[in-house]
C-alpha cells in the first residue's frame, strides 16, 4: 500500500501527542466532576476508535508497517459503518468537552470582567472618599488655623488698647499654640507691671496728699 507506512508513522505520532495531552488534561481537571464526566466518554470512544490500529497490528504479527497499513485498510473496508460510527462518536465526545471548555472559559472571563468592574468601582469610590476626607481635613485645618490666628490678633489688639483683663487660654501644642502662650505670658507681665505702676502711683498720690 503506497504511502501506508508514512501514514501509520504520522498516526502514531499524533496519537502519542494526543495521549500526552489527555493525561495532562486529566490531571488539570482532577476534582472537577462535570469536566471529568465529559472526559470519560472521550477516553472510552477514543479507545474504541483506536482498536482498528490494534487489530491491524495483531493480524499482521509484526510483518511491517506496509502489511499493517494494508490490513487496517482491509478491516476498515469490511465494516466501514462501524468504524466510521466509532470515529464520529469519538469526535462528538471531544466536541462536547471542547464546548464545555469554551463555556467555562467564557464564564471565567465574565467573572473576571465582573471582578475587574467591581474592583474599578471600589477604586473610584475609595478615591472619592479619600478626596472627600482630604478636602474635609484640609478645610478643618485651615478653619482651625484661621481661628487661632484670629484669636492671637485679637489678643494683640486688646493689649495694644491697654486691655489686659482677658486671659488668653489655649491648649494647642503647635506653633500657634506657642504664640498664644507667649502672648499670655506677655499679658501677665504687662498686667503685673501696670498693677505695680498703679500701686506706686497711688502710693505717691497718698504721700503727696499727706504732705
PDB file of C-alpha atoms in Angstrom:
ATOM      1  CA  UNK A   1       0.000   0.000   0.000  1.00  0.00           C
ATOM      2  CA  UNK A   2       1.771   3.122  -1.259  1.00  0.00           C
ATOM      3  CA  UNK A   3       2.257   5.703   1.477  1.00  0.00           C
ATOM      4  CA  UNK A   4       0.847   3.388   4.136  1.00  0.00           C
ATOM      5  CA  UNK A   5       3.939   3.289   6.410  1.00  0.00           C
ATOM      6  CA  UNK A   6       4.202   7.095   6.371  1.00  0.00           C
ATOM      7  CA  UNK A   7       0.522   7.390   7.264  1.00  0.00           C
ATOM      8  CA  UNK A   8       0.948   4.927  10.141  1.00  0.00           C
ATOM      9  CA  UNK A   9       4.007   6.824  11.422  1.00  0.00           C
ATOM     10  CA  UNK A  10       2.070  10.060  11.343  1.00  0.00           C
ATOM     11  CA  UNK A  11      -0.885   8.399  13.089  1.00  0.00           C
ATOM     12  CA  UNK A  12       1.349   7.004  15.842  1.00  0.00           C
ATOM     13  CA  UNK A  13       2.989  10.408  16.387  1.00  0.00           C
ATOM     14  CA  UNK A  14      -0.369  12.158  16.502  1.00  0.00           C
ATOM     15  CA  UNK A  15      -1.838   9.592  18.905  1.00  0.00           C
ATOM     16  CA  UNK A  16       1.213   9.868  21.187  1.00  0.00           C
ATOM     17  CA  UNK A  17       0.713  13.622  21.366  1.00  0.00           C
ATOM     18  CA  UNK A  18      -2.989  13.032  21.982  1.00  0.00           C
ATOM     19  CA  UNK A  19      -2.271  10.629  24.856  1.00  0.00           C
ATOM     20  CA  UNK A  20       0.103  13.156  26.440  1.00  0.00           C
ATOM     21  CA  UNK A  21      -2.450  15.938  26.135  1.00  0.00           C
ATOM     22  CA  UNK A  22      -5.211  13.713  27.518  1.00  0.00           C
ATOM     23  CA  UNK A  23      -3.113  12.726  30.545  1.00  0.00           C
ATOM     24  CA  UNK A  24      -2.259  16.373  31.210  1.00  0.00           C
ATOM     25  CA  UNK A  25      -5.905  17.346  30.851  1.00  0.00           C
ATOM     26  CA  UNK A  26      -6.984  14.611  33.250  1.00  0.00           C
ATOM     27  CA  UNK A  27      -4.528  15.969  35.817  1.00  0.00           C
ATOM     28  CA  UNK A  28      -5.732  19.532  35.342  1.00  0.00           C
ATOM     29  CA  UNK A  29      -9.376  18.513  35.671  1.00  0.00           C
ATOM     30  CA  UNK A  30      -8.843  16.477  38.847  1.00  0.00           C
ATOM     31  CA  UNK A  31     -11.608  17.320  41.295  1.00  0.00           C
ATOM     32  CA  UNK A  32     -13.851  18.862  38.621  1.00  0.00           C
ATOM     33  CA  UNK A  33     -16.665  16.302  38.433  1.00  0.00           C
ATOM     34  CA  UNK A  34     -18.575  17.830  35.452  1.00  0.00           C
ATOM     35  CA  UNK A  35     -15.413  18.031  33.360  1.00  0.00           C
ATOM     36  CA  UNK A  36     -14.290  14.514  34.279  1.00  0.00           C
ATOM     37  CA  UNK A  37     -17.752  13.223  33.354  1.00  0.00           C
ATOM     38  CA  UNK A  38     -17.235  14.671  29.875  1.00  0.00           C
ATOM     39  CA  UNK A  39     -13.671  13.389  29.648  1.00  0.00           C
ATOM     40  CA  UNK A  40     -14.654   9.788  30.340  1.00  0.00           C
ATOM     41  CA  UNK A  41     -16.623   9.365  27.048  1.00  0.00           C
ATOM     42  CA  UNK A  42     -13.645  10.865  25.209  1.00  0.00           C
ATOM     43  CA  UNK A  43     -11.398   8.167  26.649  1.00  0.00           C
ATOM     44  CA  UNK A  44     -13.907   5.378  26.004  1.00  0.00           C
ATOM     45  CA  UNK A  45     -14.804   6.317  22.432  1.00  0.00           C
ATOM     46  CA  UNK A  46     -11.168   7.087  21.657  1.00  0.00           C
ATOM     47  CA  UNK A  47     -10.090   3.646  22.779  1.00  0.00           C
ATOM     48  CA  UNK A  48     -12.859   2.066  20.677  1.00  0.00           C
ATOM     49  CA  UNK A  49     -11.875   4.008  17.574  1.00  0.00           C
ATOM     50  CA  UNK A  50      -8.212   3.102  18.001  1.00  0.00           C
ATOM     51  CA  UNK A  51      -8.992  -0.628  18.141  1.00  0.00           C
ATOM     52  CA  UNK A  52      -8.646  -0.610  14.343  1.00  0.00           C
ATOM     53  CA  UNK A  53      -4.911   0.047  14.610  1.00  0.00           C
ATOM     54  CA  UNK A  54      -4.528  -2.520  17.380  1.00  0.00           C
ATOM     55  CA  UNK A  55      -6.402  -5.081  15.254  1.00  0.00           C
ATOM     56  CA  UNK A  56      -4.238  -4.399  12.206  1.00  0.00           C
ATOM     57  CA  UNK A  57      -1.061  -4.750  14.265  1.00  0.00           C
ATOM     58  CA  UNK A  58      -2.286  -8.001  15.784  1.00  0.00           C
ATOM     59  CA  UNK A  59      -3.274  -9.570  12.456  1.00  0.00           C
ATOM     60  CA  UNK A  60      -0.024  -8.682  10.703  1.00  0.00           C
ATOM     61  CA  UNK A  61       2.063 -10.066  13.583  1.00  0.00           C
ATOM     62  CA  UNK A  62       4.989  -7.693  13.113  1.00  0.00           C
ATOM     63  CA  UNK A  63       5.315  -8.085   9.333  1.00  0.00           C
ATOM     64  CA  UNK A  64       5.982  -4.384   8.956  1.00  0.00           C
ATOM     65  CA  UNK A  65       4.103  -1.157   8.507  1.00  0.00           C
ATOM     66  CA  UNK A  66       3.252  -1.805   4.859  1.00  0.00           C
ATOM     67  CA  UNK A  67       1.444  -5.025   5.757  1.00  0.00           C
ATOM     68  CA  UNK A  68      -0.195  -3.387   8.751  1.00  0.00           C
ATOM     69  CA  UNK A  69      -1.417  -0.465   6.649  1.00  0.00           C
ATOM     70  CA  UNK A  70      -2.907  -2.899   4.140  1.00  0.00           C
ATOM     71  CA  UNK A  71      -4.588  -4.874   6.933  1.00  0.00           C
ATOM     72  CA  UNK A  72      -6.014  -1.724   8.549  1.00  0.00           C
ATOM     73  CA  UNK A  73      -7.464  -0.652   5.225  1.00  0.00           C
ATOM     74  CA  UNK A  74      -8.886  -4.126   4.694  1.00  0.00           C
ATOM     75  CA  UNK A  75     -10.504  -4.299   8.153  1.00  0.00           C
ATOM     76  CA  UNK A  76     -11.943  -0.810   7.726  1.00  0.00           C
ATOM     77  CA  UNK A  77     -13.483  -1.831   4.413  1.00  0.00           C
ATOM     78  CA  UNK A  78     -15.117  -4.892   5.966  1.00  0.00           C
ATOM     79  CA  UNK A  79     -17.286  -2.775   8.286  1.00  0.00           C
ATOM     80  CA  UNK A  80     -16.976   0.836   7.242  1.00  0.00           C
ATOM     81  CA  UNK A  81     -20.162   1.848   9.065  1.00  0.00           C
ATOM     82  CA  UNK A  82     -18.955   0.505  12.413  1.00  0.00           C
ATOM     83  CA  UNK A  83     -15.508   2.098  12.300  1.00  0.00           C
ATOM     84  CA  UNK A  84     -16.923   5.349  10.947  1.00  0.00           C
ATOM     85  CA  UNK A  85     -19.501   5.414  13.758  1.00  0.00           C
ATOM     86  CA  UNK A  86     -16.742   4.900  16.326  1.00  0.00           C
ATOM     87  CA  UNK A  87     -14.729   7.773  14.872  1.00  0.00           C
ATOM     88  CA  UNK A  88     -17.791  10.026  14.832  1.00  0.00           C
ATOM     89  CA  UNK A  89     -18.618   9.132  18.444  1.00  0.00           C
ATOM     90  CA  UNK A  90     -15.045   9.976  19.405  1.00  0.00           C
ATOM     91  CA  UNK A  91     -15.273  13.296  17.592  1.00  0.00           C
ATOM     92  CA  UNK A  92     -18.598  14.148  19.255  1.00  0.00           C
ATOM     93  CA  UNK A  93     -17.208  13.357  22.709  1.00  0.00           C
ATOM     94  CA  UNK A  94     -14.210  15.594  22.042  1.00  0.00           C
ATOM     95  CA  UNK A  95     -16.527  18.344  20.745  1.00  0.00           C
ATOM     96  CA  UNK A  96     -18.681  18.095  23.888  1.00  0.00           C
ATOM     97  CA  UNK A  97     -15.616  18.510  26.098  1.00  0.00           C
ATOM     98  CA  UNK A  98     -14.403  21.377  23.920  1.00  0.00           C
ATOM     99  CA  UNK A  99     -17.799  23.109  24.154  1.00  0.00           C
ATOM    100  CA  UNK A 100     -17.736  22.743  27.928  1.00  0.00           C
ATOM    101  CA  UNK A 101     -14.235  24.231  28.000  1.00  0.00           C
ATOM    102  CA  UNK A 102     -15.370  27.173  25.863  1.00  0.00           C
ATOM    103  CA  UNK A 103     -18.347  27.769  28.159  1.00  0.00           C
ATOM    104  CA  UNK A 104     -16.136  27.516  31.248  1.00  0.00           C
ATOM    105  CA  UNK A 105     -13.662  29.976  29.749  1.00  0.00           C
ATOM    106  CA  UNK A 106     -16.492  32.362  28.906  1.00  0.00           C
ATOM    107  CA  UNK A 107     -17.844  32.089  32.454  1.00  0.00           C
ATOM    108  CA  UNK A 108     -14.405  32.712  33.932  1.00  0.00           C
ATOM    109  CA  UNK A 109     -13.911  35.626  31.573  1.00  0.00           C
ATOM    110  CA  UNK A 110     -17.276  37.097  32.583  1.00  0.00           C
ATOM    111  CA  UNK A 111     -16.423  36.585  36.254  1.00  0.00           C
ATOM    112  CA  UNK A 112     -13.029  38.192  35.769  1.00  0.00           C
ATOM    113  CA  UNK A 113     -14.676  41.097  33.954  1.00  0.00           C
ATOM    114  CA  UNK A 114     -17.218  41.477  36.760  1.00  0.00           C
ATOM    115  CA  UNK A 115     -14.448  41.310  39.356  1.00  0.00           C
ATOM    116  CA  UNK A 116     -12.448  43.891  37.434  1.00  0.00           C
ATOM    117  CA  UNK A 117     -15.508  46.131  37.171  1.00  0.00           C
ATOM    118  CA  UNK A 118     -16.186  45.741  40.892  1.00  0.00           C
ATOM    119  CA  UNK A 119     -12.549  46.483  41.691  1.00  0.00           C
ATOM    120  CA  UNK A 120     -12.663  49.533  39.433  1.00  0.00           C
ATOM    121  CA  UNK A 121     -15.801  50.789  41.179  1.00  0.00           C
ATOM    122  CA  UNK A 122     -14.210  50.198  44.583  1.00  0.00           C
ATOM    123  CA  UNK A 123     -11.085  52.066  43.499  1.00  0.00           C
ATOM    124  CA  UNK A 124     -13.149  55.002  42.229  1.00  0.00           C
ATOM    125  CA  UNK A 125     -15.266  55.074  45.388  1.00  0.00           C
ATOM    126  CA  UNK A 126     -12.141  54.814  47.515  1.00  0.00           C
ATOM    127  CA  UNK A 127     -10.527  57.663  45.598  1.00  0.00           C
ATOM    128  CA  UNK A 128     -13.631  59.815  46.022  1.00  0.00           C
ATOM    129  CA  UNK A 129     -13.778  59.045  49.730  1.00  0.00           C
ATOM    130  CA  UNK A 130     -10.079  59.801  50.105  1.00  0.00           C
ATOM    131  CA  UNK A 131     -10.549  63.072  48.223  1.00  0.00           C
ATOM    132  CA  UNK A 132     -13.576  63.971  50.355  1.00  0.00           C
ATOM    133  CA  UNK A 133     -11.716  63.093  53.551  1.00  0.00           C
ATOM    134  CA  UNK A 134      -8.654  65.033  52.438  1.00  0.00           C
ATOM    135  CA  UNK A 135     -10.781  68.038  51.499  1.00  0.00           C
ATOM    136  CA  UNK A 136     -12.639  67.935  54.816  1.00  0.00           C
ATOM    137  CA  UNK A 137      -9.372  67.592  56.730  1.00  0.00           C
ATOM    138  CA  UNK A 138      -7.796  70.478  54.809  1.00  0.00           C
ATOM    139  CA  UNK A 139     -10.899  72.632  55.386  1.00  0.00           C
ATOM    140  CA  UNK A 140     -10.834  71.844  59.112  1.00  0.00           C
ATOM    141  CA  UNK A 141      -7.109  72.609  59.382  1.00  0.00           C
ATOM    142  CA  UNK A 142      -7.487  75.915  57.545  1.00  0.00           C
ATOM    143  CA  UNK A 143     -10.517  76.846  59.633  1.00  0.00           C
ATOM    144  CA  UNK A 144      -8.789  75.884  62.894  1.00  0.00           C
ATOM    145  CA  UNK A 145      -5.613  77.754  61.948  1.00  0.00           C
ATOM    146  CA  UNK A 146      -7.551  80.848  60.957  1.00  0.00           C
ATOM    147  CA  UNK A 147      -9.458  80.786  64.251  1.00  0.00           C
ATOM    148  CA  UNK A 148      -6.221  80.516  66.236  1.00  0.00           C
ATOM    149  CA  UNK A 149      -4.557  83.316  64.250  1.00  0.00           C
ATOM    150  CA  UNK A 150      -7.668  85.443  64.696  1.00  0.00           C
ATOM    151  CA  UNK A 151      -7.506  84.834  68.452  1.00  0.00           C
ATOM    152  CA  UNK A 152      -3.838  85.876  68.522  1.00  0.00           C
ATOM    153  CA  UNK A 153      -4.597  89.033  66.528  1.00  0.00           C
ATOM    154  CA  UNK A 154      -7.485  89.949  68.820  1.00  0.00           C
ATOM    155  CA  UNK A 155      -5.322  89.403  71.903  1.00  0.00           C
ATOM    156  CA  UNK A 156      -2.602  91.615  70.426  1.00  0.00           C
ATOM    157  CA  UNK A 157      -5.132  94.328  69.633  1.00  0.00           C
ATOM    158  CA  UNK A 158      -6.547  94.210  73.170  1.00  0.00           C
ATOM    159  CA  UNK A 159      -3.084  94.614  74.622  1.00  0.00           C
ATOM    160  CA  UNK A 160      -2.430  97.485  72.210  1.00  0.00           C
ATOM    161  CA  UNK A 161      -5.567  99.145  73.662  1.00  0.00           C
ATOM    162  CA  UNK A 162      -4.115  98.529  77.145  1.00  0.00           C
ATOM    163  CA  UNK A 163      -6.845  95.958  77.827  1.00  0.00           C
ATOM    164  CA  UNK A 164      -5.075  93.272  79.847  1.00  0.00           C
ATOM    165  CA  UNK A 165      -8.162  91.943  81.599  1.00  0.00           C
ATOM    166  CA  UNK A 166      -8.951  88.966  79.326  1.00  0.00           C
ATOM    167  CA  UNK A 167      -6.699  85.901  79.687  1.00  0.00           C
ATOM    168  CA  UNK A 168      -5.554  84.071  76.562  1.00  0.00           C
ATOM    169  CA  UNK A 169      -6.477  80.443  77.109  1.00  0.00           C
ATOM    170  CA  UNK A 170      -5.119  77.800  74.725  1.00  0.00           C
ATOM    171  CA  UNK A 171      -4.450  74.085  74.788  1.00  0.00           C
ATOM    172  CA  UNK A 172      -2.781  73.919  71.394  1.00  0.00           C
ATOM    173  CA  UNK A 173       0.609  72.213  71.159  1.00  0.00           C
ATOM    174  CA  UNK A 174       1.631  73.590  67.771  1.00  0.00           C
ATOM    175  CA  UNK A 175       3.437  76.783  66.734  1.00  0.00           C
ATOM    176  CA  UNK A 176       0.295  78.880  67.024  1.00  0.00           C
ATOM    177  CA  UNK A 177      -0.246  77.460  70.494  1.00  0.00           C
ATOM    178  CA  UNK A 178       3.287  78.561  71.357  1.00  0.00           C
ATOM    179  CA  UNK A 179       2.499  82.053  70.064  1.00  0.00           C
ATOM    180  CA  UNK A 180      -0.686  82.270  72.157  1.00  0.00           C
ATOM    181  CA  UNK A 181       1.190  81.029  75.236  1.00  0.00           C
ATOM    182  CA  UNK A 182       3.865  83.695  74.693  1.00  0.00           C
ATOM    183  CA  UNK A 183       1.170  86.362  74.312  1.00  0.00           C
ATOM    184  CA  UNK A 184      -0.445  85.203  77.549  1.00  0.00           C
ATOM    185  CA  UNK A 185       2.919  85.440  79.339  1.00  0.00           C
ATOM    186  CA  UNK A 186       3.378  88.937  77.905  1.00  0.00           C
ATOM    187  CA  UNK A 187      -0.137  89.887  79.047  1.00  0.00           C
ATOM    188  CA  UNK A 188       0.577  88.684  82.563  1.00  0.00           C
ATOM    189  CA  UNK A 189       3.900  90.562  82.685  1.00  0.00           C
ATOM    190  CA  UNK A 190       2.273  93.743  81.392  1.00  0.00           C
ATOM    191  CA  UNK A 191      -0.584  93.306  83.853  1.00  0.00           C
ATOM    192  CA  UNK A 192       1.859  92.909  86.746  1.00  0.00           C
ATOM    193  CA  UNK A 193       3.797  95.925  85.517  1.00  0.00           C
ATOM    194  CA  UNK A 194       0.640  98.010  85.164  1.00  0.00           C
ATOM    195  CA  UNK A 195      -0.552  96.904  88.589  1.00  0.00           C
ATOM    196  CA  UNK A 196       2.809  97.805  90.103  1.00  0.00           C
ATOM    197  CA  UNK A 197       2.847 101.205  88.367  1.00  0.00           C
ATOM    198  CA  UNK A 198      -0.695 101.903  89.541  1.00  0.00           C
ATOM    199  CA  UNK A 199       0.171 100.883  93.066  1.00  0.00           C
ATOM    200  CA  UNK A 200       3.248 103.093  93.011  1.00  0.00           C
ATOM    201  CA  UNK A 201       1.200 105.990  91.628  1.00  0.00           C
ATOM    202  CA  UNK A 202      -1.376 105.515  94.352  1.00  0.00           C
ATOM    203  CA  UNK A 203       1.355 105.468  96.983  1.00  0.00           C
ATOM    204  CA  UNK A 204       2.845 108.670  95.543  1.00  0.00           C
ATOM    205  CA  UNK A 205      -0.559 110.340  95.479  1.00  0.00           C
ATOM    206  CA  UNK A 206      -1.252 109.316  99.031  1.00  0.00           C
ATOM    207  CA  UNK A 207       2.137 110.556 100.179  1.00  0.00           C
ATOM    208  CA  UNK A 208       1.642 113.828  98.299  1.00  0.00           C
ATOM    209  CA  UNK A 209      -1.723 114.298  99.951  1.00  0.00           C
ATOM    210  CA  UNK A 210      -0.277 113.741 103.363  1.00  0.00           C
ATOM    211  CA  UNK A 211       2.468 116.238 102.682  1.00  0.00           C
TER     212      UNK A 211
END
